mmCIF file of C-alpha atoms and ligand atoms in Angstrom:
data_model
loop_
_atom_site.group_PDB
_atom_site.id
_atom_site.type_symbol
_atom_site.label_atom_id
_atom_site.label_comp_id
_atom_site.label_asym_id
_atom_site.label_seq_id
_atom_site.Cartn_x
_atom_site.Cartn_y
_atom_site.Cartn_z
ATOM 1 C CA MET A 207 18.232 -5.764 29.770
ATOM 2 C CA THR A 208 16.662 -8.311 27.528
ATOM 3 C CA PRO A 209 14.362 -6.522 25.054
ATOM 4 C CA ALA A 210 10.721 -7.432 25.015
ATOM 5 C CA PRO A 211 9.738 -9.429 21.934
ATOM 6 C CA ALA A 212 8.558 -7.196 19.165
ATOM 7 C CA SER A 213 5.316 -9.170 19.154
ATOM 8 C CA SER A 214 4.438 -7.833 22.667
ATOM 9 C CA TRP A 215 3.644 -4.501 20.876
ATOM 10 C CA LEU A 216 0.880 -6.058 18.838
ATOM 11 C CA VAL A 217 -2.822 -5.996 19.818
ATOM 12 C CA ARG A 218 -5.070 -8.045 17.553
ATOM 13 C CA SER A 219 -8.749 -7.358 17.196
ATOM 14 C CA GLU A 220 -11.025 -10.272 18.052
ATOM 15 C CA PRO A 221 -11.896 -11.095 14.402
ATOM 16 C CA VAL A 222 -8.209 -11.071 13.456
ATOM 17 C CA ALA A 223 -7.259 -13.265 16.412
ATOM 18 C CA ALA A 224 -10.029 -15.680 15.617
ATOM 19 C CA ALA A 225 -9.085 -15.862 11.925
ATOM 20 C CA GLN A 226 -5.498 -16.633 12.826
ATOM 21 C CA ALA A 227 -6.484 -19.251 15.394
ATOM 22 C CA ASP A 228 -8.643 -20.968 12.694
ATOM 23 C CA GLY A 229 -5.875 -20.748 10.083
ATOM 24 C CA ARG A 230 -8.035 -18.511 7.826
ATOM 25 C CA PRO A 231 -6.167 -16.175 5.400
ATOM 26 C CA LEU A 232 -5.622 -12.544 6.207
ATOM 27 C CA VAL A 233 -5.183 -9.393 4.181
ATOM 28 C CA ALA A 234 -3.422 -6.430 5.870
ATOM 29 C CA LEU A 235 -4.595 -2.894 5.057
ATOM 30 C CA GLU A 236 -2.717 0.362 5.585
ATOM 31 C CA SER A 237 -4.088 3.471 7.385
ATOM 32 C CA THR A 238 -2.097 6.282 5.751
ATOM 33 C CA LEU A 239 -4.400 6.210 2.745
ATOM 34 C CA ILE A 240 -7.364 6.644 5.132
ATOM 35 C CA ALA A 241 -5.825 9.371 7.257
ATOM 36 C CA HIS A 242 -3.672 11.231 4.700
ATOM 37 C CA GLY A 243 -4.720 9.935 1.188
ATOM 38 C CA MET A 244 -8.512 10.670 1.156
ATOM 39 C CA PRO A 245 -10.809 13.232 2.618
ATOM 40 C CA TYR A 246 -13.421 12.527 5.296
ATOM 41 C CA PRO A 247 -15.939 10.924 5.073
ATOM 42 C CA GLU A 248 -15.078 9.072 1.789
ATOM 43 C CA ASN A 249 -12.005 7.710 3.497
ATOM 44 C CA VAL A 250 -13.825 5.881 6.247
ATOM 45 C CA ARG A 251 -16.615 4.699 3.867
ATOM 46 C CA THR A 252 -13.881 3.314 1.553
ATOM 47 C CA ALA A 253 -12.094 1.591 4.445
ATOM 48 C CA LEU A 254 -15.293 -0.145 5.533
ATOM 49 C CA GLU A 255 -16.232 -1.237 2.091
ATOM 50 C CA VAL A 256 -12.732 -2.559 1.393
ATOM 51 C CA GLN A 257 -12.934 -4.663 4.576
ATOM 52 C CA ALA A 258 -16.336 -6.020 3.515
ATOM 53 C CA LEU A 259 -15.147 -7.002 0.061
ATOM 54 C CA ILE A 260 -12.159 -8.993 1.657
ATOM 55 C CA ARG A 261 -14.655 -10.830 3.940
ATOM 56 C CA GLU A 262 -16.918 -11.629 0.985
ATOM 57 C CA LYS A 263 -14.032 -13.346 -0.691
ATOM 58 C CA GLY A 264 -13.423 -15.515 2.346
ATOM 59 C CA ALA A 265 -10.384 -13.747 3.965
ATOM 60 C CA GLU A 266 -10.195 -11.566 7.057
ATOM 61 C CA PRO A 267 -9.130 -7.845 6.715
ATOM 62 C CA ALA A 268 -6.590 -6.546 9.214
ATOM 63 C CA THR A 269 -6.420 -2.736 9.051
ATOM 64 C CA ILE A 270 -3.189 -1.669 10.772
ATOM 65 C CA ALA A 271 -2.614 1.546 12.773
ATOM 66 C CA LEU A 272 -0.820 2.774 15.954
ATOM 67 C CA MET A 273 -3.023 3.648 18.925
ATOM 68 C CA ASP A 274 -2.253 4.256 22.564
ATOM 69 C CA GLY A 275 1.245 2.925 22.358
ATOM 70 C CA ARG A 276 0.325 -0.293 20.587
ATOM 71 C CA ILE A 277 0.461 -1.671 17.069
ATOM 72 C CA ARG A 278 -3.235 -2.476 16.335
ATOM 73 C CA ILE A 279 -3.836 -5.311 13.904
ATOM 74 C CA GLY A 280 -7.480 -5.074 13.014
ATOM 75 C CA LEU A 281 -9.696 -2.007 13.985
ATOM 76 C CA SER A 282 -13.307 -1.659 15.160
ATOM 77 C CA ASP A 283 -15.554 0.700 13.103
ATOM 78 C CA ALA A 284 -15.276 3.298 15.880
ATOM 79 C CA GLU A 285 -11.443 3.111 15.786
ATOM 80 C CA LEU A 286 -11.469 3.487 11.926
ATOM 81 C CA GLU A 287 -13.620 6.594 12.377
ATOM 82 C CA ARG A 288 -11.175 8.074 14.886
ATOM 83 C CA LEU A 289 -8.406 7.636 12.410
ATOM 84 C CA ALA A 290 -10.356 9.016 9.522
ATOM 85 C CA ARG A 291 -11.598 12.322 11.168
ATOM 86 C CA PRO A 292 -9.544 15.382 10.376
ATOM 87 C CA GLY A 293 -7.106 15.897 13.228
ATOM 88 C CA GLN A 294 -3.709 15.028 14.522
ATOM 89 C CA VAL A 295 -2.823 11.748 13.059
ATOM 90 C CA HIS A 296 0.888 11.092 12.503
ATOM 91 C CA LYS A 297 1.946 9.637 9.102
ATOM 92 C CA ALA A 298 4.144 6.808 10.273
ATOM 93 C CA SER A 299 6.756 5.095 8.219
ATOM 94 C CA ARG A 300 9.654 2.897 9.422
ATOM 95 C CA ARG A 301 11.448 5.888 10.902
ATOM 96 C CA ASP A 302 8.447 7.173 12.778
ATOM 97 C CA LEU A 303 7.267 3.890 14.419
ATOM 98 C CA PRO A 304 9.218 4.278 17.691
ATOM 99 C CA PHE A 305 8.223 7.935 18.116
ATOM 100 C CA VAL A 306 4.552 7.332 17.717
ATOM 101 C CA LEU A 307 4.513 4.105 19.840
ATOM 102 C CA ALA A 308 6.698 5.608 22.679
ATOM 103 C CA SER A 309 4.617 8.849 22.823
ATOM 104 C CA GLY A 310 1.280 6.963 22.686
ATOM 105 C CA GLY A 311 0.084 9.037 19.767
ATOM 106 C CA LEU A 312 -2.324 8.126 16.986
ATOM 107 C CA GLY A 313 -0.458 6.929 13.867
ATOM 108 C CA ALA A 314 -1.457 5.917 10.393
ATOM 109 C CA THR A 315 0.966 3.462 8.833
ATOM 110 C CA THR A 316 2.481 3.850 5.422
ATOM 111 C CA VAL A 317 3.206 0.928 3.058
ATOM 112 C CA ALA A 318 6.596 0.569 4.730
ATOM 113 C CA ALA A 319 5.305 0.575 8.290
ATOM 114 C CA THR A 320 2.245 -1.591 7.440
ATOM 115 C CA MET A 321 4.618 -4.216 5.944
ATOM 116 C CA ILE A 322 6.721 -4.243 9.153
ATOM 117 C CA CYS A 323 3.609 -4.655 11.289
ATOM 118 C CA ALA A 324 2.020 -7.213 9.067
ATOM 119 C CA ALA A 325 5.202 -9.329 9.102
ATOM 120 C CA LEU A 326 5.320 -9.119 12.805
ATOM 121 C CA ALA A 327 1.641 -10.279 13.013
ATOM 122 C CA GLY A 328 2.347 -13.175 10.550
ATOM 123 C CA ILE A 329 0.334 -11.705 7.711
ATOM 124 C CA GLU A 330 1.638 -12.415 4.196
ATOM 125 C CA VAL A 331 -0.584 -10.314 1.927
ATOM 126 C CA PHE A 332 -1.234 -6.565 1.987
ATOM 127 C CA ALA A 333 -3.521 -4.468 -0.169
ATOM 128 C CA THR A 334 -2.990 -0.811 -0.820
ATOM 129 C CA GLY A 335 -3.648 1.920 -3.431
ATOM 130 C CA GLY A 336 -0.171 2.713 -4.798
ATOM 131 C CA ILE A 337 3.313 2.221 -3.378
ATOM 132 C CA GLY A 338 5.684 5.135 -2.726
ATOM 133 C CA GLY A 339 8.679 5.434 -5.074
ATOM 134 C CA VAL A 340 11.438 7.550 -6.466
ATOM 135 C CA HIS A 341 10.141 11.057 -6.837
ATOM 136 C CA ARG A 342 10.691 13.071 -9.908
ATOM 137 C CA GLY A 343 13.742 15.232 -9.269
ATOM 138 C CA ALA A 344 15.147 12.681 -6.790
ATOM 139 C CA PRO A 345 18.673 13.024 -8.189
ATOM 140 C CA GLU A 346 18.571 16.574 -6.475
ATOM 141 C CA THR A 347 16.138 16.071 -3.693
ATOM 142 C CA PHE A 348 17.028 12.492 -2.649
ATOM 143 C CA ASP A 349 13.295 11.944 -2.165
ATOM 144 C CA ILE A 350 12.906 8.177 -2.347
ATOM 145 C CA SER A 351 10.128 6.650 -0.462
ATOM 146 C CA ALA A 352 11.061 4.316 2.408
ATOM 147 C CA ASP A 353 8.500 1.899 0.959
ATOM 148 C CA LEU A 354 11.144 0.769 -1.524
ATOM 149 C CA GLN A 355 13.788 -0.184 1.080
ATOM 150 C CA GLU A 356 11.087 -1.974 3.042
ATOM 151 C CA LEU A 357 10.069 -3.963 0.016
ATOM 152 C CA ALA A 358 13.678 -4.956 -0.236
ATOM 153 C CA ARG A 359 13.815 -6.454 3.307
ATOM 154 C CA THR A 360 10.331 -7.399 4.599
ATOM 155 C CA SER A 361 8.584 -10.475 3.318
ATOM 156 C CA VAL A 362 5.138 -9.339 2.495
ATOM 157 C CA ALA A 363 3.319 -9.353 -0.824
ATOM 158 C CA VAL A 364 1.958 -5.987 -1.679
ATOM 159 C CA VAL A 365 -0.991 -5.660 -4.043
ATOM 160 C CA CYS A 366 -1.186 -2.189 -5.602
ATOM 161 C CA ALA A 367 -2.238 -0.328 -8.704
ATOM 162 C CA GLY A 368 1.381 0.408 -9.473
ATOM 163 C CA ALA A 369 2.914 3.758 -8.514
ATOM 164 C CA LYS A 370 1.490 7.199 -9.185
ATOM 165 C CA SER A 371 2.670 9.137 -12.095
ATOM 166 C CA VAL A 372 3.678 11.965 -9.664
ATOM 167 C CA LEU A 373 6.735 9.618 -9.214
ATOM 168 C CA ASP A 374 9.466 8.737 -11.601
ATOM 169 C CA ILE A 375 8.094 5.288 -12.436
ATOM 170 C CA GLY A 376 11.196 4.207 -14.484
ATOM 171 C CA LEU A 377 13.575 5.041 -11.696
ATOM 172 C CA THR A 378 11.224 3.403 -9.121
ATOM 173 C CA LEU A 379 11.415 0.141 -11.135
ATOM 174 C CA GLU A 380 15.221 0.477 -11.482
ATOM 175 C CA TYR A 381 15.523 0.938 -7.741
ATOM 176 C CA LEU A 382 13.316 -2.193 -7.112
ATOM 177 C CA GLU A 383 15.442 -4.200 -9.475
ATOM 178 C CA THR A 384 18.635 -3.195 -7.779
ATOM 179 C CA HIS A 385 17.184 -4.308 -4.458
ATOM 180 C CA GLY A 386 15.972 -7.602 -5.784
ATOM 181 C CA VAL A 387 12.285 -6.858 -5.502
ATOM 182 C CA PRO A 388 10.198 -8.634 -8.155
ATOM 183 C CA VAL A 389 7.423 -6.685 -9.795
ATOM 184 C CA LEU A 390 4.579 -8.962 -10.956
ATOM 185 C CA SER A 391 1.771 -7.722 -13.159
ATOM 186 C CA CYS A 392 -1.793 -9.174 -13.189
ATOM 187 C CA GLY A 393 -3.875 -8.883 -16.393
ATOM 188 C CA GLN A 394 -1.464 -6.941 -18.497
ATOM 189 C CA ASP A 395 2.265 -6.884 -19.396
ATOM 190 C CA ASN A 396 2.973 -3.341 -18.218
ATOM 191 C CA PHE A 397 3.255 -1.926 -14.706
ATOM 192 C CA ALA A 398 0.165 0.115 -13.771
ATOM 193 C CA ALA A 399 0.372 3.951 -13.110
ATOM 194 C CA PHE A 400 -2.326 4.264 -10.441
ATOM 195 C CA TYR A 401 -4.881 6.639 -12.070
ATOM 196 C CA THR A 402 -4.085 5.193 -15.453
ATOM 197 C CA ARG A 403 -3.629 1.535 -16.439
ATOM 198 C CA ASP A 404 -0.369 1.738 -18.327
ATOM 199 C CA SER A 405 2.827 3.263 -17.002
ATOM 200 C CA GLY A 406 4.624 2.627 -20.332
ATOM 201 C CA HIS A 407 7.168 0.354 -18.405
ATOM 202 C CA ARG A 408 7.025 -3.410 -18.502
ATOM 203 C CA ALA A 409 6.633 -5.267 -15.222
ATOM 204 C CA ASP A 410 9.141 -8.064 -14.593
ATOM 205 C CA PHE A 411 6.692 -10.996 -14.883
ATOM 206 C CA ARG A 412 3.100 -11.302 -15.853
ATOM 207 C CA LEU A 413 1.128 -13.724 -13.765
ATOM 208 C CA ASP A 414 -2.603 -13.455 -14.266
ATOM 209 C CA ASP A 415 -3.883 -16.130 -11.893
ATOM 210 C CA GLU A 416 -3.622 -16.257 -8.135
ATOM 211 C CA ALA A 417 -2.276 -19.857 -8.052
ATOM 212 C CA ALA A 418 0.693 -18.815 -10.204
ATOM 213 C CA GLN A 419 1.152 -15.698 -8.160
ATOM 214 C CA ALA A 420 1.116 -17.771 -4.932
ATOM 215 C CA ARG A 421 3.654 -20.303 -6.361
ATOM 216 C CA PHE A 422 6.003 -17.504 -7.320
ATOM 217 C CA ILE A 423 5.838 -15.878 -3.914
ATOM 218 C CA ARG A 424 6.161 -19.160 -2.008
ATOM 219 C CA THR A 425 9.162 -20.184 -4.075
ATOM 220 C CA LYS A 426 10.878 -16.853 -3.360
ATOM 221 C CA TRP A 427 10.450 -17.166 0.364
ATOM 222 C CA ASP A 428 11.213 -20.907 0.416
ATOM 223 C CA LEU A 429 14.598 -19.996 -1.234
ATOM 224 C CA GLY A 430 15.327 -17.754 1.787
ATOM 225 C CA LEU A 431 15.106 -14.633 -0.481
ATOM 226 C CA ALA A 432 13.614 -12.417 2.173
ATOM 227 C CA GLY A 433 11.846 -9.273 0.998
ATOM 228 C CA GLY A 434 8.551 -8.200 -0.558
ATOM 229 C CA VAL A 435 6.885 -8.859 -3.933
ATOM 230 C CA VAL A 436 4.952 -6.174 -5.729
ATOM 231 C CA LEU A 437 1.751 -7.312 -7.527
ATOM 232 C CA SER A 438 0.603 -4.593 -9.918
ATOM 233 C CA VAL A 439 -3.083 -4.548 -10.819
ATOM 234 C CA PRO A 440 -4.343 -1.882 -13.200
ATOM 235 C CA VAL A 441 -7.332 0.207 -12.118
ATOM 236 C CA PRO A 442 -10.570 -1.233 -13.725
ATOM 237 C CA GLN A 443 -11.059 0.323 -17.151
ATOM 238 C CA PRO A 444 -14.247 2.369 -16.440
ATOM 239 C CA ALA A 445 -12.651 4.104 -13.494
ATOM 240 C CA ALA A 446 -9.326 4.954 -15.169
ATOM 241 C CA MET A 447 -8.543 8.606 -15.927
ATOM 242 C CA PRO A 448 -7.556 10.038 -19.232
ATOM 243 C CA LYS A 449 -3.707 10.098 -19.411
ATOM 244 C CA GLU A 450 -3.342 13.583 -20.880
ATOM 245 C CA GLU A 451 -5.569 15.088 -18.182
ATOM 246 C CA ILE A 452 -3.905 13.478 -15.211
ATOM 247 C CA ASP A 453 -0.445 14.248 -16.682
ATOM 248 C CA ALA A 454 -1.232 17.965 -16.931
ATOM 249 C CA ILE A 455 -2.745 18.154 -13.515
ATOM 250 C CA THR A 456 0.260 16.244 -12.081
ATOM 251 C CA ARG A 457 2.674 18.733 -13.520
ATOM 252 C CA GLN A 458 0.587 21.582 -12.040
ATOM 253 C CA ALA A 459 0.533 19.939 -8.559
ATOM 254 C CA LEU A 460 4.258 19.223 -8.680
ATOM 255 C CA ALA A 461 4.942 22.950 -9.625
ATOM 256 C CA GLU A 462 2.802 24.004 -6.716
ATOM 257 C CA ALA A 463 4.568 21.782 -4.281
ATOM 258 C CA ARG A 464 8.002 23.226 -5.439
ATOM 259 C CA GLU A 465 6.782 26.847 -5.152
ATOM 260 C CA GLN A 466 5.414 26.266 -1.710
ATOM 261 C CA GLY A 467 8.556 24.429 -0.525
ATOM 262 C CA ILE A 468 6.663 21.261 0.384
ATOM 263 C CA ALA A 469 9.272 18.601 1.435
ATOM 264 C CA GLY A 470 9.678 15.366 3.252
ATOM 265 C CA LYS A 471 6.722 13.260 4.190
ATOM 266 C CA ALA A 472 4.246 16.105 3.400
ATOM 267 C CA VAL A 473 4.923 15.761 -0.317
ATOM 268 C CA THR A 474 2.697 12.711 -1.108
ATOM 269 C CA PRO A 475 -0.404 13.893 0.910
ATOM 270 C CA PHE A 476 -0.001 17.403 -0.655
ATOM 271 C CA LEU A 477 0.116 16.026 -4.249
ATOM 272 C CA LEU A 478 -2.784 13.695 -3.624
ATOM 273 C CA SER A 479 -5.030 16.392 -2.248
ATOM 274 C CA ARG A 480 -4.203 18.961 -4.948
ATOM 275 C CA ILE A 481 -4.833 16.322 -7.597
ATOM 276 C CA GLN A 482 -8.234 15.520 -5.961
ATOM 277 C CA ALA A 483 -9.078 19.261 -5.916
ATOM 278 C CA LEU A 484 -7.876 19.936 -9.494
ATOM 279 C CA THR A 485 -9.837 17.007 -10.971
ATOM 280 C CA GLY A 486 -13.008 18.016 -9.051
ATOM 281 C CA GLY A 487 -12.959 14.861 -7.114
ATOM 282 C CA ARG A 488 -12.738 12.513 -10.093
ATOM 283 C CA SER A 489 -9.312 11.320 -9.106
ATOM 284 C CA LEU A 490 -10.811 10.411 -5.711
ATOM 285 C CA ALA A 491 -13.380 8.115 -7.403
ATOM 286 C CA THR A 492 -10.595 6.475 -9.377
ATOM 287 C CA ASN A 493 -8.600 6.037 -6.197
ATOM 288 C CA ILE A 494 -11.482 4.422 -4.435
ATOM 289 C CA ALA A 495 -12.191 2.049 -7.319
ATOM 290 C CA LEU A 496 -8.621 0.854 -7.526
ATOM 291 C CA VAL A 497 -8.264 0.299 -3.819
ATOM 292 C CA LYS A 498 -11.435 -1.839 -3.807
ATOM 293 C CA ASN A 499 -10.187 -3.796 -6.836
ATOM 294 C CA ASN A 500 -6.796 -4.389 -5.217
ATOM 295 C CA ALA A 501 -8.554 -5.663 -2.062
ATOM 296 C CA GLU A 502 -10.324 -8.378 -3.989
ATOM 297 C CA ILE A 503 -7.203 -9.431 -5.866
ATOM 298 C CA ALA A 504 -5.386 -9.564 -2.500
ATOM 299 C CA ALA A 505 -8.052 -11.676 -0.892
ATOM 300 C CA ARG A 506 -7.783 -14.149 -3.756
ATOM 301 C CA LEU A 507 -3.991 -14.167 -3.455
ATOM 302 C CA ALA A 508 -4.229 -14.693 0.318
ATOM 303 C CA LEU A 509 -6.492 -17.810 -0.164
ATOM 304 C CA ALA A 510 -4.119 -19.203 -2.858
ATOM 305 C CA LEU A 511 -1.086 -18.660 -0.640
ATOM 306 C CA ALA A 512 -2.743 -20.392 2.245
ATOM 307 C CA ASN A 513 -3.124 -23.432 -0.102
ATOM 308 C CA THR A 514 0.360 -23.264 -1.421
ATOM 309 C CA ALA A 515 2.712 -25.524 0.449
ATOM 310 C CA PRO A 516 6.495 -25.033 0.352
ATOM 311 C CA GLN A 517 7.579 -25.817 -3.228
ATOM 312 C CA GLY A 518 10.935 -27.532 -2.981
ATOM 313 C CA GLY A 519 12.958 -28.387 -6.136
ATOM 314 C CA SER A 520 12.704 -31.855 -7.677
ATOM 315 C CA ALA A 521 15.365 -34.183 -6.272
HETATM 316 N N1 PSU B 37 0.017 6.327 -2.641
HETATM 317 C C1 PSU B 37 -1.370 6.643 -2.712
HETATM 318 N N2 PSU B 37 -2.028 7.021 -1.592
HETATM 319 C C2 PSU B 37 -1.303 7.122 -0.439
HETATM 320 C C3 PSU B 37 0.005 6.738 -0.333
HETATM 321 C C4 PSU B 37 0.620 6.367 -1.492
HETATM 322 O O1 PSU B 37 -1.893 6.506 -3.791
HETATM 323 O O2 PSU B 37 -1.970 7.512 0.537
HETATM 324 C C5 PSU B 37 0.717 6.832 0.918
HETATM 325 C C6 PSU B 37 1.149 5.296 1.259
HETATM 326 O O3 PSU B 37 0.906 5.150 2.724
HETATM 327 C C7 PSU B 37 2.622 5.285 1.005
HETATM 328 C C8 PSU B 37 3.033 6.703 1.363
HETATM 329 O O4 PSU B 37 3.291 4.343 1.724
HETATM 330 O O5 PSU B 37 1.883 7.484 0.929
HETATM 331 C C9 PSU B 37 4.312 7.038 0.757
HETATM 332 O O6 PSU B 37 4.769 8.236 1.344
HETATM 333 P P1 PSU B 37 6.276 8.726 1.107
HETATM 334 O O7 PSU B 37 6.367 9.051 -0.321
HETATM 335 O O8 PSU B 37 6.370 9.925 1.984
HETATM 336 O O9 PSU B 37 7.114 7.579 1.583
HETATM 337 MN MN1 MN B 38 9.585 11.194 0.574
#
């Protein structure tokens, strides 16, 4: 049997379909950070605010999730609410996509799965909070997020506040280098560390303005170098957390995860919620601030990319 085209699994919301028909730039948004990264109701409030910020900048937001056996590109407010309420929502990465779609369940897409769906829908730019990465202790646990392999193969630019310090950021950057994924930084030389601005590791290339970022990305894809690009944006200064405090809390959350035998895809949501509890909600405020900031930068990049024709070398 001839398989159905992958695009037949997609259902676009009306605003997304209209934006694509008019050739307006889009920014994809993930849903795992809504369903598994933040508590209700801050999660749905943030998701709505992020969408509004992208619209203000002249791009169209496309929040991606799995519903009723279809990949949904763009959600109504009621659908966002459904995803955000505590309940049975699958955390869906590349591995989980067929299960959630075939069973018709409700699925929140990770960075990896959102990249897959965005690429299928023809969306080049995606804004999130932080990417998954190589976990501390990975040499024993083999816990390396599928986000990194996805960045190696799927051509979407991912705007993020770096990777959380619960991860081994040095090894995460090594892994990305091995797989040919460029890490751009905006506004500073170093890769960001999510709750704090500076991971202590240099990004590969610093490109502060969106026209330069767009030229870089267009050149990569024009060359046939498939795969993603990471654009690291540090959390705005007033919202950043003190490094010593977040480091101590991270160590405690990691120890609790180990003691309780948390493994597999439960690790990241567990650590996030423990850090939120241990900081008395202050890490949540930081998380919200950085996601909003990333959305604005992503909207600017989407507009710039839409105006960046294929580069070509000089003859
Ligand atoms: N980082 C965050 N918040 C999140 C996540 C990452 O700051 O909610 C989510 C993203 O969806 C990311 C996923 O793709 O966690 C990574 O999970 P894992 O480590 O299981 O691949
Ligand atoms: Mn993992």
